[in-house]
Amino acid sequence: MIILHKNLNGKQLTSITLLTFIGILGLFAPFIMPHDPFLVDVSKKFLEPSWAYPLGTDHLGRCILSRILLGIRYSLGSALFIQLVATFFAIWIGAIVAFKRGIIDFLFIRICDILLAFPTLVLAFGLIGILGPSLRNLLLALIFTQTIYYSRILRGLFISVHAKEFIKAAKISGTSGVKLIQRHFVPNIMAPMLTIISLDLGKVILEIAGFSFIGLGVQAPTPEWGMMISEGKQYIRQHPELMLYPGVAIIIVVLLFNLISRHNKQVNH
Amino acid sequence: MGLLWLLSFCTMKTWEVMKEMYESTWLFCLKRVITLPFVLLGVSIMTFLFIRFVPVDPAEVILRLSGVAPTAEAIQALRSELGTDQPLSIQYFIWLKGVLYFDFGTSFVSKLPVAQEILEKLPATFELALAAFVCIICFSIPLGIISALYKNSVFDKIVGLLSIISVSIPTFWLGFFLLYLFSLKLGIFPTNGKGTILHMILPAVALALPTTGLFVQAIRTSVIEELQKYYVQYAYLRGLKKTVILSRHVFKNAAIPLTTMLGMTLGNLLGGAVIVEQVFSWPGLGRYLIESIINRDYPVVQCYVLIIAIIYVFANLCTDILHRVLDPRLNGEGGRVE
């Protein structure tokens, strides 16, 4: 965290603060949302924004604001979950492959080459097509595609760290196995890895929303933002605002993530 | 003694020639082309194994879809008909042989050959991807160059902001936004379907915009980097016109790193097309894929993944070779692209 703090500029700090705020909103959504996001009341459908319903109601009379607040959990939460799990697996796969080298490394590179021959989205479409559309399978498919990509990057990073003097020193002083990876390798690859993770978080949120929109992810009553846009599309002529609010929510969150990573990218160039 | 000298001379000469060959563009292409069949074989094995992850028995799915009660005998009979009761390796070779003759099996739903249906739908998706590609090139090259030339100006800042927004917008939402604005409110473009060029503009723009944002920023960075090099200063000192320097020298060099982005762009466009086709009811491969996924029509999904992967592999091969041909500096020890 200290490494990160030094490199942050004003814009990034603002983005991180806002995202933390959004995250807290999502975490405490059940306590702050004005209405039950699942409560269907057809007599209250398509209400105009008012004090009771700040963003109005949807085609089933559900409070849009409450749904968007709870949706933070599904959009932002799932994306964070995917990135954390994928990074965790990738660190171990990358570390093992980078240490053992030899035949394992050879096989790993070949398998990666083959898997990376599929465009990421197409691989995810294929996996969901085989496993069947649901939130769990969407998470599995995205974790799988991200893990391949990250373990390839991490392998390279680990090999470059492996050649450094302090690793030799640590090995000579008797550090080995898990402790060597945790104490000496992971801290040294944290900075580049965090940049990639934050850059991809926005992309993953867009992918989750996209898959849910076409009906291959989160299913009907769940208030995920992509799903909400999908539900609103029938009423585009009369009530375009049903699609406007969740869309703006996605854009704001993804934009904030992209603003964090843009600075780092410029530094790297 | 003389013979020994001749021998060593010949060895040296051969060595030099070999080294030159190793460093040449042609050998690089040859190496890539030789590894190609292995990658394709790997891709085919992966795609084949894909379908083995299916949590349910394909025979059961077929029986359910055709409305027959899935009794144990019926499933067993269909299994031996489909060949799924044989060992995995034999199944693979039977399947591969079919694929080489362009036989991907029949769709569970329509009972038609999958390859035929996919080939019918592929041109529409390609048309859309091509139109989107033209949009990307037309917008990103001028915007990227102008922002690089007027670095840190108001124009550059606005373009920078717009491009970061464009990569943050979900494609489907953008599609609906364009649909609402231009079709429903202004009535300029038709809402859905395919036919005239008017039908194509909105889907193409929706598909192109996120990648355009990436390209504008990449072109800007690349041109700024080139402008700082000595040869540009030298060209200024020689008294060349700014337009000549830009068109003859800078842009040629700045375009080289961008060729590596082409393969990725194709992947983005083909993946993104699935979603955009859904918004605009475009009768392409993407819509067919979604229908098949929802109907659990596994042969179609398998065939789609394989065909797109093969296209993607060839596209990446072409971009790598193009990159080498355009930039011979990459040949030799310093510039191995892996």
Coordinates of C-alpha atoms in Angstrom, one line a residue:
Chain A
M1 CA 0.0 0.0 0.0
I2 CA 2.9 2.4 0.7
I3 CA 4.3 1.8 -2.8
L4 CA 0.9 2.8 -4.2
H5 CA 0.4 5.9 -2.1
K6 CA 3.6 7.5 -3.4
N7 CA 2.6 7.3 -7.0
L8 CA -0.9 8.6 -6.7
N9 CA -1.9 11.9 -8.1
G10 CA -4.9 14.1 -7.2
K11 CA -7.2 12.6 -9.9
Q12 CA -6.4 9.1 -8.8
L13 CA -7.0 9.9 -5.1
T14 CA -10.4 11.4 -6.0
S15 CA -11.3 8.3 -8.1
I16 CA -10.3 6.0 -5.3
T17 CA -12.2 8.0 -2.7
L18 CA -15.3 8.0 -4.8
L19 CA -15.1 4.3 -5.6
T20 CA -14.6 3.5 -1.9
F21 CA -17.7 5.6 -1.2
I22 CA -19.7 3.6 -3.8
G23 CA -18.3 0.4 -2.4
I24 CA -19.5 1.4 1.1
L25 CA -22.9 2.3 -0.4
G26 CA -23.1 -1.2 -1.9
L27 CA -22.0 -2.8 1.4
F28 CA -24.7 -1.0 3.4
A29 CA -27.3 -1.0 0.7
P30 CA -29.9 -2.9 2.7
F31 CA -29.8 -0.2 5.4
I32 CA -29.9 2.9 3.2
M33 CA -32.2 1.9 0.4
P34 CA -35.6 3.6 0.6
H35 CA -37.7 0.6 -0.5
D36 CA -37.6 -3.1 -1.0
P37 CA -35.9 -3.6 -4.4
F38 CA -37.8 -6.8 -5.1
L39 CA -41.3 -5.6 -4.0
V40 CA -43.6 -5.7 -7.0
D41 CA -46.5 -3.2 -6.9
V42 CA -48.1 -2.8 -10.3
S43 CA -50.3 0.1 -9.1
K44 CA -47.1 2.2 -8.7
K45 CA -45.5 1.4 -12.0
F46 CA -43.7 4.2 -14.0
L47 CA -43.9 6.8 -11.2
E48 CA -42.2 10.1 -11.8
P49 CA -39.2 10.9 -9.6
S50 CA -40.5 12.1 -6.2
W51 CA -39.3 12.4 -2.6
A52 CA -40.6 8.9 -1.9
Y53 CA -39.0 7.4 -5.1
P54 CA -36.0 9.6 -5.9
L55 CA -35.5 8.0 -9.3
G56 CA -39.1 6.8 -9.9
T57 CA -40.2 3.3 -10.3
D58 CA -39.9 0.7 -13.1
H59 CA -42.4 -1.4 -15.1
L60 CA -43.2 -3.5 -12.0
G61 CA -43.5 -0.6 -9.6
R62 CA -40.1 -1.3 -8.0
C63 CA -38.0 1.5 -6.7
I64 CA -35.2 2.2 -9.2
L65 CA -32.8 3.9 -6.7
S66 CA -33.0 0.9 -4.3
R67 CA -32.3 -1.5 -7.2
I68 CA -29.3 0.5 -8.3
L69 CA -27.9 0.6 -4.8
L70 CA -28.3 -3.1 -4.3
G71 CA -26.9 -3.6 -7.8
I72 CA -23.5 -2.2 -6.7
R73 CA -23.1 -5.6 -5.0
Y74 CA -23.7 -7.5 -8.1
S75 CA -21.7 -5.3 -10.5
L76 CA -18.8 -4.0 -8.5
G77 CA -18.8 -6.9 -6.0
S78 CA -18.7 -9.7 -8.6
A79 CA -16.0 -7.8 -10.6
L80 CA -13.8 -7.4 -7.4
F81 CA -14.4 -11.1 -6.6
I82 CA -13.4 -12.2 -10.1
Q83 CA -10.2 -10.2 -10.0
L84 CA -9.2 -11.3 -6.5
V85 CA -9.8 -15.0 -7.2
A86 CA -8.1 -14.8 -10.6
T87 CA -5.1 -13.0 -9.1
F88 CA -4.8 -15.5 -6.3
F89 CA -4.8 -18.5 -8.6
A90 CA -2.5 -16.7 -11.1
I91 CA 0.1 -15.9 -8.3
W92 CA 0.4 -19.5 -7.4
I93 CA 0.4 -20.9 -11.0
G94 CA 2.9 -18.2 -12.1
A95 CA 5.1 -18.8 -9.1
I96 CA 5.2 -22.6 -9.4
V97 CA 5.8 -22.4 -13.1
A98 CA 8.6 -19.8 -12.7
F99 CA 10.3 -21.8 -10.0
K100 CA 10.2 -25.2 -11.5
R101 CA 10.9 -24.2 -15.1
G102 CA 11.7 -27.2 -17.3
I103 CA 8.9 -29.4 -18.6
I104 CA 6.2 -27.8 -16.5
D105 CA 7.1 -24.4 -17.8
F106 CA 7.2 -25.7 -21.4
L107 CA 3.8 -27.3 -21.1
F108 CA 2.4 -24.2 -19.4
I109 CA 3.6 -21.9 -22.2
R110 CA 2.1 -24.2 -24.9
I111 CA -1.2 -24.4 -23.1
C112 CA -1.3 -20.7 -22.6
D113 CA -0.5 -20.1 -26.3
I114 CA -3.4 -22.3 -27.3
L115 CA -5.9 -20.8 -24.8
L116 CA -4.8 -17.2 -25.8
A117 CA -5.5 -18.2 -29.4
F118 CA -9.2 -17.7 -28.5
P119 CA -10.4 -14.1 -28.1
T120 CA -11.3 -13.7 -24.4
L121 CA -14.9 -12.8 -25.0
V122 CA -15.4 -15.8 -27.4
L123 CA -13.8 -18.2 -24.8
A124 CA -16.2 -16.8 -22.2
F125 CA -19.1 -17.2 -24.5
G126 CA -18.1 -20.8 -25.2
L127 CA -17.7 -21.7 -21.5
I128 CA -21.0 -20.2 -20.6
G129 CA -22.6 -21.9 -23.6
I130 CA -21.4 -25.2 -22.3
L131 CA -22.0 -24.7 -18.6
G132 CA -25.4 -23.0 -19.0
P133 CA -26.3 -19.4 -18.3
S134 CA -26.2 -18.4 -14.6
L135 CA -24.3 -16.0 -12.4
R136 CA -22.1 -18.7 -11.0
N137 CA -21.1 -19.9 -14.5
L138 CA -20.5 -16.3 -15.6
L139 CA -18.1 -15.9 -12.7
L140 CA -16.4 -19.2 -13.4
A141 CA -15.9 -18.3 -17.1
L142 CA -14.5 -14.8 -16.4
I143 CA -12.3 -16.1 -13.6
F144 CA -10.9 -18.8 -16.0
T145 CA -10.2 -16.3 -18.8
Q146 CA -8.6 -13.8 -16.4
T147 CA -6.5 -16.4 -14.7
I148 CA -4.9 -17.6 -17.9
Y149 CA -4.0 -14.1 -18.9
Y150 CA -2.6 -13.1 -15.4
S151 CA -0.6 -16.3 -14.8
R152 CA 1.2 -15.7 -18.1
I153 CA 2.0 -12.1 -17.1
L154 CA 3.0 -13.1 -13.5
R155 CA 5.2 -15.9 -14.8
G156 CA 7.2 -13.3 -16.7
L157 CA 7.3 -11.0 -13.7
F158 CA 8.4 -13.8 -11.3
I159 CA 11.2 -14.9 -13.6
S160 CA 12.5 -11.3 -13.8
V161 CA 12.4 -11.0 -10.0
H162 CA 14.0 -14.4 -9.6
A163 CA 17.2 -13.1 -11.2
K164 CA 17.6 -10.4 -8.6
E165 CA 20.3 -10.5 -5.9
F166 CA 18.0 -10.3 -2.9
I167 CA 16.3 -13.5 -3.9
K168 CA 19.7 -15.2 -3.9
A169 CA 20.4 -13.7 -0.5
A170 CA 17.1 -14.8 0.9
K171 CA 17.6 -18.3 -0.5
I172 CA 21.1 -18.5 1.0
S173 CA 19.7 -17.5 4.4
G174 CA 17.4 -20.4 4.2
T175 CA 14.1 -18.9 3.2
S176 CA 12.1 -21.2 0.9
G177 CA 8.7 -22.3 -0.4
V178 CA 5.6 -20.4 0.5
K179 CA 7.5 -17.9 2.7
L180 CA 9.8 -17.0 -0.1
I181 CA 6.9 -16.3 -2.4
Q182 CA 4.9 -14.3 0.1
R183 CA 7.7 -12.2 1.6
H184 CA 10.0 -11.6 -1.3
F185 CA 8.2 -12.2 -4.6
V186 CA 4.7 -10.9 -4.1
P187 CA 5.7 -7.4 -2.7
N188 CA 7.9 -6.9 -5.7
I189 CA 5.3 -7.6 -8.3
M190 CA 2.5 -5.8 -6.5
A191 CA 2.9 -2.4 -8.2
P192 CA 2.6 -3.6 -11.9
M193 CA 0.0 -6.1 -10.9
L194 CA -2.3 -3.6 -9.2
T195 CA -2.2 -1.4 -12.3
I196 CA -3.3 -4.3 -14.5
I197 CA -6.0 -5.3 -12.0
S198 CA -7.5 -1.8 -11.7
L199 CA -7.3 -1.4 -15.5
D200 CA -9.1 -4.7 -16.0
L201 CA -11.7 -4.1 -13.3
G202 CA -13.6 -1.6 -15.5
K203 CA -13.4 -4.1 -18.4
V204 CA -14.8 -6.9 -16.2
I205 CA -17.7 -4.8 -15.0
L206 CA -18.6 -4.1 -18.6
E207 CA -18.3 -7.8 -19.4
I208 CA -20.6 -8.8 -16.5
A209 CA -23.1 -6.2 -17.6
G210 CA -22.9 -7.3 -21.2
F211 CA -23.4 -11.0 -20.4
S212 CA -26.3 -10.2 -18.1
F213 CA -27.8 -8.0 -20.7
I214 CA -28.0 -10.7 -23.3
G215 CA -29.3 -13.1 -20.7
L216 CA -26.2 -15.2 -20.1
G217 CA -25.4 -14.0 -16.6
V218 CA -27.4 -12.7 -13.7
Q219 CA -31.0 -13.9 -14.1
A220 CA -34.3 -11.9 -13.9
P221 CA -35.3 -10.4 -10.6
T222 CA -31.8 -9.8 -9.4
P223 CA -31.0 -6.0 -9.6
E224 CA -27.8 -6.2 -11.7
W225 CA -27.2 -3.1 -13.8
G226 CA -26.9 -4.9 -17.1
M227 CA -30.0 -6.9 -16.3
M228 CA -31.9 -3.7 -15.4
I229 CA -31.1 -2.2 -18.8
S230 CA -32.2 -5.4 -20.5
E231 CA -35.5 -5.3 -18.6
G232 CA -36.0 -1.6 -19.5
K233 CA -35.4 -2.1 -23.3
Q234 CA -39.1 -3.0 -24.0
Y235 CA -40.1 0.4 -22.7
I236 CA -37.5 2.4 -24.7
R237 CA -40.2 4.4 -26.5
Q238 CA -42.3 5.6 -23.5
H239 CA -39.8 5.4 -20.6
P240 CA -36.2 5.6 -21.7
E241 CA -35.2 6.6 -18.2
L242 CA -35.5 3.0 -17.1
M243 CA -32.4 2.3 -19.2
L244 CA -30.7 5.7 -18.5
Y245 CA -30.1 5.3 -14.7
P246 CA -28.4 1.9 -14.6
G247 CA -26.4 2.8 -17.7
V248 CA -25.1 6.0 -16.1
A249 CA -24.2 4.0 -13.0
I250 CA -22.1 1.6 -15.0
I251 CA -20.4 4.4 -16.9
I252 CA -19.5 6.3 -13.7
V253 CA -18.0 3.3 -12.0
V254 CA -16.0 2.1 -15.1
L255 CA -14.9 5.7 -15.8
L256 CA -13.5 6.0 -12.2
F257 CA -11.5 2.7 -12.6
N258 CA -10.2 3.9 -16.0
L259 CA -9.1 7.2 -14.5
I260 CA -7.1 5.4 -11.8
S261 CA -5.2 3.3 -14.3
R262 CA -4.8 5.9 -17.0
H263 CA -2.1 7.8 -15.1
N264 CA -0.1 4.6 -14.4
K265 CA -0.3 3.7 -18.1
Q266 CA 1.1 7.1 -19.1
V267 CA 4.0 6.7 -16.6
N268 CA 4.8 3.3 -18.0
H269 CA 4.9 4.6 -21.6
Chain B
M1 CA 46.4 -27.3 -44.7
G2 CA 44.8 -25.6 -47.6
L3 CA 41.9 -28.1 -47.4
L4 CA 41.4 -27.4 -43.7
W5 CA 41.4 -23.7 -44.5
L6 CA 38.8 -24.2 -47.2
L7 CA 36.7 -26.3 -44.9
S8 CA 36.7 -23.7 -42.2
F9 CA 36.1 -21.0 -44.7
C10 CA 33.0 -22.9 -46.0
T11 CA 31.7 -23.5 -42.4
M12 CA 32.2 -19.8 -41.6
K13 CA 30.4 -18.8 -44.8
T14 CA 27.5 -21.1 -44.1
W15 CA 27.3 -19.9 -40.6
E16 CA 27.1 -16.3 -41.7
V17 CA 24.4 -17.1 -44.3
M18 CA 22.5 -19.1 -41.7
K19 CA 22.7 -16.2 -39.2
E20 CA 21.5 -13.8 -41.8
M21 CA 18.6 -16.1 -42.6
Y22 CA 17.8 -16.5 -39.0
E23 CA 17.6 -12.7 -38.7
S24 CA 15.6 -12.2 -41.8
T25 CA 11.9 -11.6 -42.1
W26 CA 11.4 -14.6 -44.2
L27 CA 12.7 -17.0 -41.6
F28 CA 10.5 -15.4 -39.0
C29 CA 7.5 -15.9 -41.2
L30 CA 8.6 -19.5 -41.9
K31 CA 8.9 -20.2 -38.2
R32 CA 5.5 -18.8 -37.5
V33 CA 3.9 -20.8 -40.3
I34 CA 5.6 -24.0 -39.1
T35 CA 4.2 -23.6 -35.6
L36 CA 0.8 -22.8 -37.0
P37 CA -0.5 -26.4 -37.4
F38 CA 0.5 -27.2 -33.8
V39 CA -1.5 -24.2 -32.5
L40 CA -4.4 -25.2 -34.7
L41 CA -4.2 -28.8 -33.4
G42 CA -4.1 -27.5 -29.8
V43 CA -7.1 -25.2 -30.5
S44 CA -9.0 -28.2 -32.0
I45 CA -8.3 -30.4 -29.0
M46 CA -9.4 -27.6 -26.6
T47 CA -12.6 -27.0 -28.6
F48 CA -13.3 -30.8 -28.6
L49 CA -12.6 -31.1 -24.8
F50 CA -14.9 -28.1 -24.3
I51 CA -18.0 -30.1 -25.1
R52 CA -16.9 -32.8 -22.6
F53 CA -17.4 -30.3 -19.7
V54 CA -21.1 -30.3 -20.5
P55 CA -22.9 -31.1 -17.2
V56 CA -25.6 -33.1 -19.0
D57 CA -25.5 -35.9 -21.6
P58 CA -25.8 -34.6 -25.2
A59 CA -28.0 -37.6 -26.0
E60 CA -30.5 -36.5 -23.3
V61 CA -30.6 -33.0 -24.7
I62 CA -31.3 -34.2 -28.2
L63 CA -34.1 -36.4 -26.9
R64 CA -35.7 -33.7 -24.8
L65 CA -35.5 -31.2 -27.7
S66 CA -37.2 -33.6 -30.1
G67 CA -39.9 -34.3 -27.5
V68 CA -39.0 -38.0 -26.9
A69 CA -39.1 -39.2 -23.3
P70 CA -35.4 -39.8 -22.3
T71 CA -35.6 -43.4 -21.2
A72 CA -32.4 -45.4 -20.4
E73 CA -32.7 -47.4 -23.6
A74 CA -33.4 -44.5 -25.8
I75 CA -30.4 -42.6 -24.4
Q76 CA -28.2 -45.7 -24.9
A77 CA -29.3 -46.1 -28.5
L78 CA -28.6 -42.5 -29.3
R79 CA -25.3 -42.6 -27.6
S80 CA -24.1 -45.4 -29.8
E81 CA -25.5 -43.6 -32.8
L82 CA -23.6 -40.4 -31.8
G83 CA -20.5 -42.4 -30.9
T84 CA -20.3 -40.9 -27.4
D85 CA -19.9 -44.4 -25.9
Q86 CA -16.5 -44.8 -27.4
P87 CA -13.1 -43.8 -25.8
L88 CA -12.3 -40.1 -25.9
S89 CA -9.3 -40.3 -28.2
I90 CA -11.3 -42.2 -30.9
Q91 CA -14.1 -39.7 -30.6
Y92 CA -11.6 -36.9 -31.1
F93 CA -10.2 -38.4 -34.3
I94 CA -13.7 -39.1 -35.7
W95 CA -14.6 -35.5 -34.9
L96 CA -11.4 -34.1 -36.3
K97 CA -11.9 -36.1 -39.5
G98 CA -15.4 -34.6 -39.8
V99 CA -14.0 -31.1 -39.2
L100 CA -11.4 -31.5 -41.9
Y101 CA -14.2 -32.3 -44.3
F102 CA -16.0 -29.3 -42.9
D103 CA -18.6 -31.4 -41.1
F104 CA -19.3 -30.0 -37.7
G105 CA -22.3 -32.2 -37.0
T106 CA -25.9 -31.2 -37.1
S107 CA -27.7 -28.7 -35.0
F108 CA -29.9 -30.2 -32.2
V109 CA -32.6 -27.7 -32.9
S110 CA -32.9 -27.2 -36.7
K111 CA -31.4 -30.6 -37.7
L112 CA -29.4 -28.8 -40.4
P113 CA -25.6 -29.1 -40.8
V114 CA -24.0 -26.6 -38.4
A115 CA -21.3 -25.5 -40.8
Q116 CA -23.9 -24.5 -43.4
E117 CA -25.9 -22.4 -41.0
I118 CA -22.8 -20.7 -39.6
L119 CA -21.4 -19.9 -43.1
E120 CA -24.8 -18.4 -44.0
K121 CA -24.6 -16.0 -41.0
L122 CA -20.9 -15.2 -41.1
P123 CA -21.0 -12.7 -43.9
A124 CA -23.4 -10.4 -42.0
T125 CA -21.2 -10.3 -39.0
F126 CA -18.1 -9.7 -41.2
E127 CA -19.9 -6.8 -42.9
L128 CA -20.7 -5.3 -39.5
A129 CA -17.1 -5.8 -38.3
L130 CA -15.7 -4.3 -41.5
A131 CA -17.9 -1.3 -41.3
A132 CA -16.9 -0.8 -37.6
F133 CA -13.3 -1.1 -38.6
V134 CA -13.7 1.6 -41.3
C135 CA -15.3 3.8 -38.6
I136 CA -12.4 3.2 -36.2
I137 CA -9.8 4.2 -38.9
C138 CA -11.7 7.2 -40.1
F139 CA -12.2 8.7 -36.7
S140 CA -9.1 7.7 -34.8
I141 CA -6.3 8.6 -37.2
P142 CA -7.3 12.3 -37.6
L143 CA -8.2 12.8 -34.0
G144 CA -5.1 11.0 -32.7
I145 CA -2.7 13.0 -34.9
I146 CA -4.4 16.4 -34.2
S147 CA -4.3 15.7 -30.4
A148 CA -0.6 14.8 -30.7
L149 CA 0.3 17.9 -32.6
Y150 CA -1.6 20.2 -30.2
K151 CA -0.5 18.3 -27.1
N152 CA -2.1 19.7 -23.9
S153 CA -4.4 22.1 -25.8
V154 CA -8.1 22.3 -25.1
F155 CA -8.8 20.1 -28.1
D156 CA -6.4 17.4 -26.8
K157 CA -8.0 17.5 -23.4
I158 CA -11.5 17.2 -24.8
V159 CA -10.5 14.3 -27.1
G160 CA -8.7 12.6 -24.1
L161 CA -11.8 12.9 -22.0
L162 CA -14.1 11.7 -24.8
S163 CA -11.9 8.7 -25.5
I164 CA -11.7 7.6 -21.8
I165 CA -15.5 8.0 -21.7
S166 CA -15.9 5.9 -24.9
V167 CA -14.0 3.0 -23.3
S168 CA -16.2 3.2 -20.2
I169 CA -19.6 3.0 -22.0
P170 CA -21.2 -0.5 -22.3
T171 CA -21.6 -1.3 -26.0
F172 CA -25.3 -2.3 -25.6
W173 CA -26.2 0.8 -23.7
L174 CA -24.5 3.0 -26.3
G175 CA -26.5 1.1 -29.0
F176 CA -29.8 1.8 -27.3
F177 CA -28.7 5.4 -26.7
L178 CA -28.0 5.9 -30.4
L179 CA -31.2 4.0 -31.3
Y180 CA -33.3 6.3 -29.1
L181 CA -31.7 9.5 -30.3
F182 CA -31.3 8.9 -34.0
S183 CA -34.1 6.5 -34.8
L184 CA -36.9 7.2 -32.3
K185 CA -36.4 10.9 -31.7
L186 CA -34.9 12.2 -34.9
G187 CA -36.0 9.4 -37.2
I188 CA -32.9 9.5 -39.4
F189 CA -32.0 5.8 -39.2
P190 CA -34.2 2.7 -39.2
T191 CA -34.4 0.9 -35.8
N192 CA -33.4 -2.6 -36.7
G193 CA -32.8 -5.1 -39.5
K194 CA -30.4 -5.2 -42.3
G195 CA -30.4 -4.1 -45.9
T196 CA -29.4 -0.5 -46.8
I197 CA -26.3 1.4 -45.7
L198 CA -28.5 3.4 -43.3
H199 CA -29.2 0.2 -41.4
M200 CA -25.5 -0.4 -40.9
I201 CA -24.4 3.0 -39.6
L202 CA -25.7 2.8 -36.0
P203 CA -24.6 -0.7 -35.2
A204 CA -21.2 0.0 -36.7
V205 CA -20.7 3.2 -34.7
A206 CA -21.8 1.4 -31.5
L207 CA -19.4 -1.4 -32.1
A208 CA -16.5 0.9 -33.1
L209 CA -16.6 3.5 -30.4
P210 CA -14.9 1.7 -27.5
T211 CA -12.0 0.6 -29.8
T212 CA -11.8 4.1 -31.3
G213 CA -11.1 5.5 -27.9
L214 CA -8.2 3.1 -27.4
F215 CA -6.8 3.8 -30.9
V216 CA -7.0 7.6 -30.5
Q217 CA -4.9 7.4 -27.4
A218 CA -2.4 4.9 -28.9
I219 CA -1.9 7.0 -32.0
R220 CA -1.5 10.1 -29.9
T221 CA 1.2 8.5 -27.8
S222 CA 3.0 7.0 -30.8
V223 CA 3.1 10.3 -32.7
I224 CA 4.3 12.3 -29.7
E225 CA 7.1 9.7 -29.2
E226 CA 8.1 10.0 -32.9
L227 CA 8.0 13.8 -32.9
Q228 CA 10.6 13.9 -30.1
K229 CA 13.2 11.9 -32.2
Y230 CA 16.3 13.4 -33.8
Y231 CA 15.3 12.7 -37.3
V232 CA 12.3 15.0 -37.0
Q233 CA 14.5 17.8 -35.7
Y234 CA 16.9 17.2 -38.6
A235 CA 14.1 17.3 -41.0
Y236 CA 13.0 20.7 -39.6
L237 CA 16.5 22.0 -39.9
R238 CA 16.6 20.9 -43.5
G239 CA 13.7 23.2 -44.0
L240 CA 11.1 20.6 -44.9
K241 CA 7.5 21.6 -44.6
K242 CA 5.6 20.4 -41.6
T243 CA 3.1 18.6 -43.7
V244 CA 5.8 16.7 -45.5
I245 CA 7.6 15.7 -42.3
L246 CA 4.4 14.5 -40.9
S247 CA 3.1 12.5 -43.9
R248 CA 6.5 11.2 -45.2
H249 CA 8.3 10.5 -42.0
V250 CA 6.4 10.7 -38.7
F251 CA 3.3 8.9 -39.6
K252 CA 5.0 6.0 -41.3
N253 CA 7.0 5.3 -38.2
A254 CA 4.2 6.0 -35.8
A255 CA 2.0 3.5 -37.6
I256 CA 4.3 0.6 -37.0
P257 CA 3.5 -0.1 -33.3
L258 CA -0.2 0.2 -34.0
T259 CA -0.1 -2.8 -36.3
T260 CA 0.2 -5.0 -33.2
M261 CA -3.2 -3.7 -32.1
L262 CA -5.0 -5.0 -35.2
G263 CA -5.3 -8.6 -34.1
M264 CA -6.7 -7.5 -30.7
T265 CA -9.1 -5.2 -32.5
L266 CA -10.5 -8.1 -34.6
G267 CA -11.1 -10.1 -31.4
N268 CA -12.9 -7.1 -29.8
L269 CA -15.0 -6.6 -32.8
L270 CA -16.1 -10.2 -33.2
G271 CA -16.8 -10.5 -29.5
G272 CA -18.6 -7.1 -29.3
A273 CA -20.6 -8.0 -32.4
V274 CA -22.5 -10.6 -30.4
I275 CA -23.9 -7.9 -28.1
V276 CA -24.4 -5.2 -30.8
E277 CA -26.3 -7.7 -33.0
Q278 CA -28.6 -8.4 -30.1
V279 CA -29.5 -4.7 -29.7
F280 CA -30.1 -3.9 -33.4
S281 CA -31.6 -7.4 -34.4
W282 CA -28.8 -7.8 -36.9
P283 CA -29.1 -11.2 -38.5
G284 CA -25.5 -12.3 -37.8
L285 CA -23.5 -15.0 -36.1
G286 CA -23.8 -13.4 -32.7
R287 CA -27.6 -13.6 -32.5
Y288 CA -27.4 -17.2 -33.7
L289 CA -24.9 -18.0 -31.0
I290 CA -27.0 -16.5 -28.2
E291 CA -30.1 -18.5 -29.4
S292 CA -28.0 -21.6 -29.5
I293 CA -26.6 -21.1 -26.0
I294 CA -30.0 -20.6 -24.6
N295 CA -31.3 -23.7 -26.5
R296 CA -28.3 -25.7 -25.3
D297 CA -27.4 -26.4 -29.0
Y298 CA -23.8 -27.5 -28.2
P299 CA -22.6 -28.3 -31.7
V300 CA -23.3 -24.7 -32.8
V301 CA -21.4 -23.3 -29.8
Q302 CA -18.5 -25.6 -30.5
C303 CA -18.4 -24.8 -34.1
Y304 CA -18.6 -21.0 -33.4
V305 CA -15.7 -21.1 -30.9
L306 CA -13.6 -23.2 -33.4
I307 CA -14.2 -21.0 -36.4
I308 CA -13.6 -17.7 -34.5
A309 CA -10.5 -19.1 -33.0
I310 CA -9.1 -20.1 -36.4
I311 CA -9.9 -16.7 -37.9
Y312 CA -8.2 -15.1 -34.9
V313 CA -5.1 -17.2 -35.1
F314 CA -4.7 -16.4 -38.8
A315 CA -5.3 -12.7 -38.2
N316 CA -2.7 -12.7 -35.5
L317 CA -0.2 -14.4 -37.8
C318 CA -0.9 -11.8 -40.5
T319 CA -0.4 -8.9 -38.1
D320 CA 2.9 -10.3 -36.8
I321 CA 4.2 -10.8 -40.3
L322 CA 3.0 -7.3 -41.3
H323 CA 4.7 -5.9 -38.3
R324 CA 8.0 -7.5 -39.3
V325 CA 7.8 -6.5 -42.9
L326 CA 7.1 -2.9 -42.0
D327 CA 9.8 -2.7 -39.3
P328 CA 12.9 -4.7 -40.3
R329 CA 14.6 -3.3 -37.2
L330 CA 12.9 -6.0 -35.2
N331 CA 14.9 -8.6 -37.0
G332 CA 18.1 -9.6 -35.2
E333 CA 18.9 -10.0 -31.6
G334 CA 17.4 -6.8 -30.1
G335 CA 13.9 -7.2 -31.3
R336 CA 12.4 -10.7 -30.8
V337 CA 8.7 -10.3 -30.5
E338 CA 7.2 -13.0 -28.5

